[in-house]
Amino acid sequence: MHHNLIVSNYAADGGCFDNDDGSSYYEMHHNFCVFGGHKGDFDGHSKYSHHTVYIYPVSYFKACFSMDIQNIPPKGYGETYSDNICILQDAGGMYLHFASVELDDPSIDVGIHMGNNTLYVPGGAESATVVGQSSQMSFADWAKAGHDTTTKANGTMPTFDEMLSWGQSVLQQ
């Protein structure tokens, strides 16, 4: 699924693409998504989201990447979220949300591949959150713990014109 402009309005909680209930083997790239994030849940696997712009994402939660899964996908079947731009509207916004997984679960780094993303959130890396089943931490602490170390968080919010130009660029690549 590529080169799409998607506006997920009217509380369409399915994210940019509604990946759940066993959805597998999707490559989603070069899309411009407004109000839709990357959704992976209910034990689907092997979904790869890259080179996409997410503006004010929602996938049940206001999060760039939301996973409501029973188990982290095993090695070779992981979810990938890389080389994306994600703009969170509010300070304290969620970069990553795991509804049913603890943040200290060692299988996260085996089954979830994230990197080279650019995150915009008021307050920057200290403000963005990573949320697990019963705990949360700042994105800065998540990266210090060795996860997703190539993603950069910015506290300076882009202008409307910048966001629009990113969308035009990604759709024309």
Short mmCIF file of C-alpha atoms in Angstrom, two decimals, residues 14-141:
data_model
loop_
_atom_site.label_atom_id
_atom_site.label_comp_id
_atom_site.label_asym_id
_atom_site.label_seq_id
_atom_site.Cartn_x
_atom_site.Cartn_y
_atom_site.Cartn_z
CA GLY A 14 -8.23 1.95 12.66
CA GLY A 15 -5.11 4.00 12.11
CA CYS A 16 -3.89 4.95 8.68
CA PHE A 17 -4.54 1.37 7.55
CA ASP A 18 -6.67 -0.87 9.75
CA ASN A 19 -4.18 -3.67 10.43
CA ASP A 20 -5.60 -6.10 12.91
CA ASP A 21 -7.20 -9.49 13.35
CA GLY A 22 -4.21 -11.35 11.94
CA SER A 23 -3.25 -8.91 9.19
CA SER A 24 0.16 -9.94 7.90
CA TYR A 25 2.73 -9.29 5.19
CA TYR A 26 1.84 -5.69 4.42
CA GLU A 27 4.36 -3.13 3.25
CA MET A 28 3.04 0.39 3.73
CA HIS A 29 5.25 3.16 2.37
CA HIS A 30 5.26 6.66 0.95
CA ASN A 31 1.87 7.59 2.40
CA PHE A 32 0.62 10.85 3.89
CA CYS A 33 -1.66 10.04 6.83
CA VAL A 34 -3.64 12.63 8.75
CA PHE A 35 -5.19 11.46 12.05
CA GLY A 36 -4.06 7.86 11.46
CA GLY A 37 -1.05 6.12 13.00
CA HIS A 38 0.48 2.68 12.50
CA LYS A 39 -1.78 0.05 14.02
CA GLY A 40 -0.73 -3.51 14.67
CA ASP A 41 -2.85 -5.70 16.86
CA PHE A 42 -4.58 -8.99 17.49
CA ASP A 43 -1.56 -11.08 16.52
CA GLY A 44 -0.94 -10.02 12.96
CA HIS A 45 2.71 -9.87 11.96
CA SER A 46 5.24 -8.85 9.32
CA LYS A 47 3.89 -5.36 8.70
CA TYR A 48 6.44 -2.81 7.50
CA SER A 49 5.68 0.91 7.62
CA HIS A 50 8.32 3.23 6.19
CA HIS A 51 8.78 6.59 4.51
CA THR A 52 5.36 7.78 5.62
CA VAL A 53 4.28 11.08 7.19
CA TYR A 54 1.86 10.75 10.14
CA ILE A 55 0.16 14.00 11.18
CA TYR A 56 -1.57 13.89 14.61
CA PRO A 57 -1.91 10.09 14.55
CA VAL A 58 -4.67 8.10 16.25
CA SER A 59 -5.01 4.31 16.39
CA TYR A 60 -7.36 3.87 19.33
CA PHE A 61 -4.79 6.00 21.17
CA LYS A 62 -3.01 9.17 20.10
CA ALA A 63 0.20 7.33 19.20
CA CYS A 64 2.56 7.07 16.24
CA PHE A 65 2.73 3.27 16.60
CA SER A 66 0.12 1.35 18.59
CA MET A 67 0.32 -2.37 19.32
CA ASP A 68 -2.50 -4.22 21.07
CA ILE A 69 -1.11 -7.73 20.92
CA GLN A 70 -1.18 -10.83 23.04
CA ASN A 71 2.49 -11.63 22.30
CA ILE A 72 5.38 -9.88 20.57
CA PRO A 73 5.86 -11.40 17.10
CA PRO A 74 8.68 -13.99 17.01
CA LYS A 75 11.99 -13.40 15.25
CA GLY A 76 11.47 -13.21 11.50
CA TYR A 77 7.85 -12.07 11.81
CA GLY A 78 8.28 -8.68 13.44
CA GLU A 79 6.61 -5.35 12.94
CA THR A 80 8.77 -2.58 11.46
CA TYR A 81 8.26 1.17 11.80
CA SER A 82 11.18 3.07 10.27
CA ASP A 83 12.14 6.17 8.30
CA ASN A 84 8.82 7.86 9.10
CA ILE A 85 7.91 11.36 10.25
CA CYS A 86 5.38 11.53 13.08
CA ILE A 87 3.93 14.76 14.48
CA LEU A 88 2.24 14.46 17.88
CA GLN A 89 -0.07 17.32 18.75
CA ASP A 90 0.34 17.41 22.53
CA ALA A 91 3.18 17.38 25.03
CA GLY A 92 3.27 13.94 26.64
CA GLY A 93 2.02 12.34 23.42
CA MET A 94 2.68 8.66 22.83
CA TYR A 95 5.33 7.65 20.36
CA LEU A 96 4.79 3.97 21.05
CA HIS A 97 1.92 2.20 22.81
CA PHE A 98 1.90 -1.46 23.88
CA ALA A 99 -1.50 -2.29 25.37
CA SER A 100 -0.66 -5.82 26.53
CA VAL A 101 3.13 -5.93 26.82
CA GLU A 102 5.45 -4.76 29.58
CA LEU A 103 8.22 -2.37 28.55
CA ASP A 104 10.89 -4.60 30.08
CA ASP A 105 9.85 -7.62 27.97
CA PRO A 106 13.10 -8.73 26.24
CA SER A 107 11.19 -9.96 23.19
CA ILE A 108 10.36 -6.36 22.22
CA ASP A 109 13.73 -5.91 20.51
CA VAL A 110 13.32 -9.22 18.66
CA GLY A 111 9.80 -8.62 17.33
CA ILE A 112 9.54 -4.84 17.02
CA HIS A 113 11.95 -3.01 14.74
CA MET A 114 12.00 0.78 14.96
CA GLY A 115 14.53 3.32 13.81
CA ASN A 116 15.46 6.36 11.77
CA ASN A 117 12.12 8.03 12.51
CA THR A 118 11.70 11.74 13.09
CA LEU A 119 9.32 12.63 15.89
CA TYR A 120 7.91 16.09 16.55
CA VAL A 121 6.27 16.66 19.92
CA PRO A 122 5.99 19.77 22.11
CA GLY A 123 8.75 19.38 24.70
CA GLY A 124 10.86 16.97 22.60
CA ALA A 125 12.28 13.61 23.68
CA GLU A 126 11.62 14.18 27.39
CA SER A 127 7.95 14.86 26.67
CA ALA A 128 7.16 12.02 24.24
CA THR A 129 6.12 8.80 25.97
CA VAL A 130 6.47 5.08 25.42
CA VAL A 131 3.63 3.26 27.18
CA GLY A 132 3.44 -0.39 28.19
CA GLN A 133 0.79 -2.48 29.88
CA SER A 134 1.49 -1.12 33.38
CA SER A 135 4.26 1.45 33.00
CA GLN A 136 5.50 4.26 30.86
CA MET A 137 8.69 6.22 30.29
CA SER A 138 9.85 9.14 28.23
CA PHE A 139 11.14 8.52 24.75
CA ALA A 140 14.51 9.87 25.95
CA ASP A 141 14.68 7.12 28.61
#
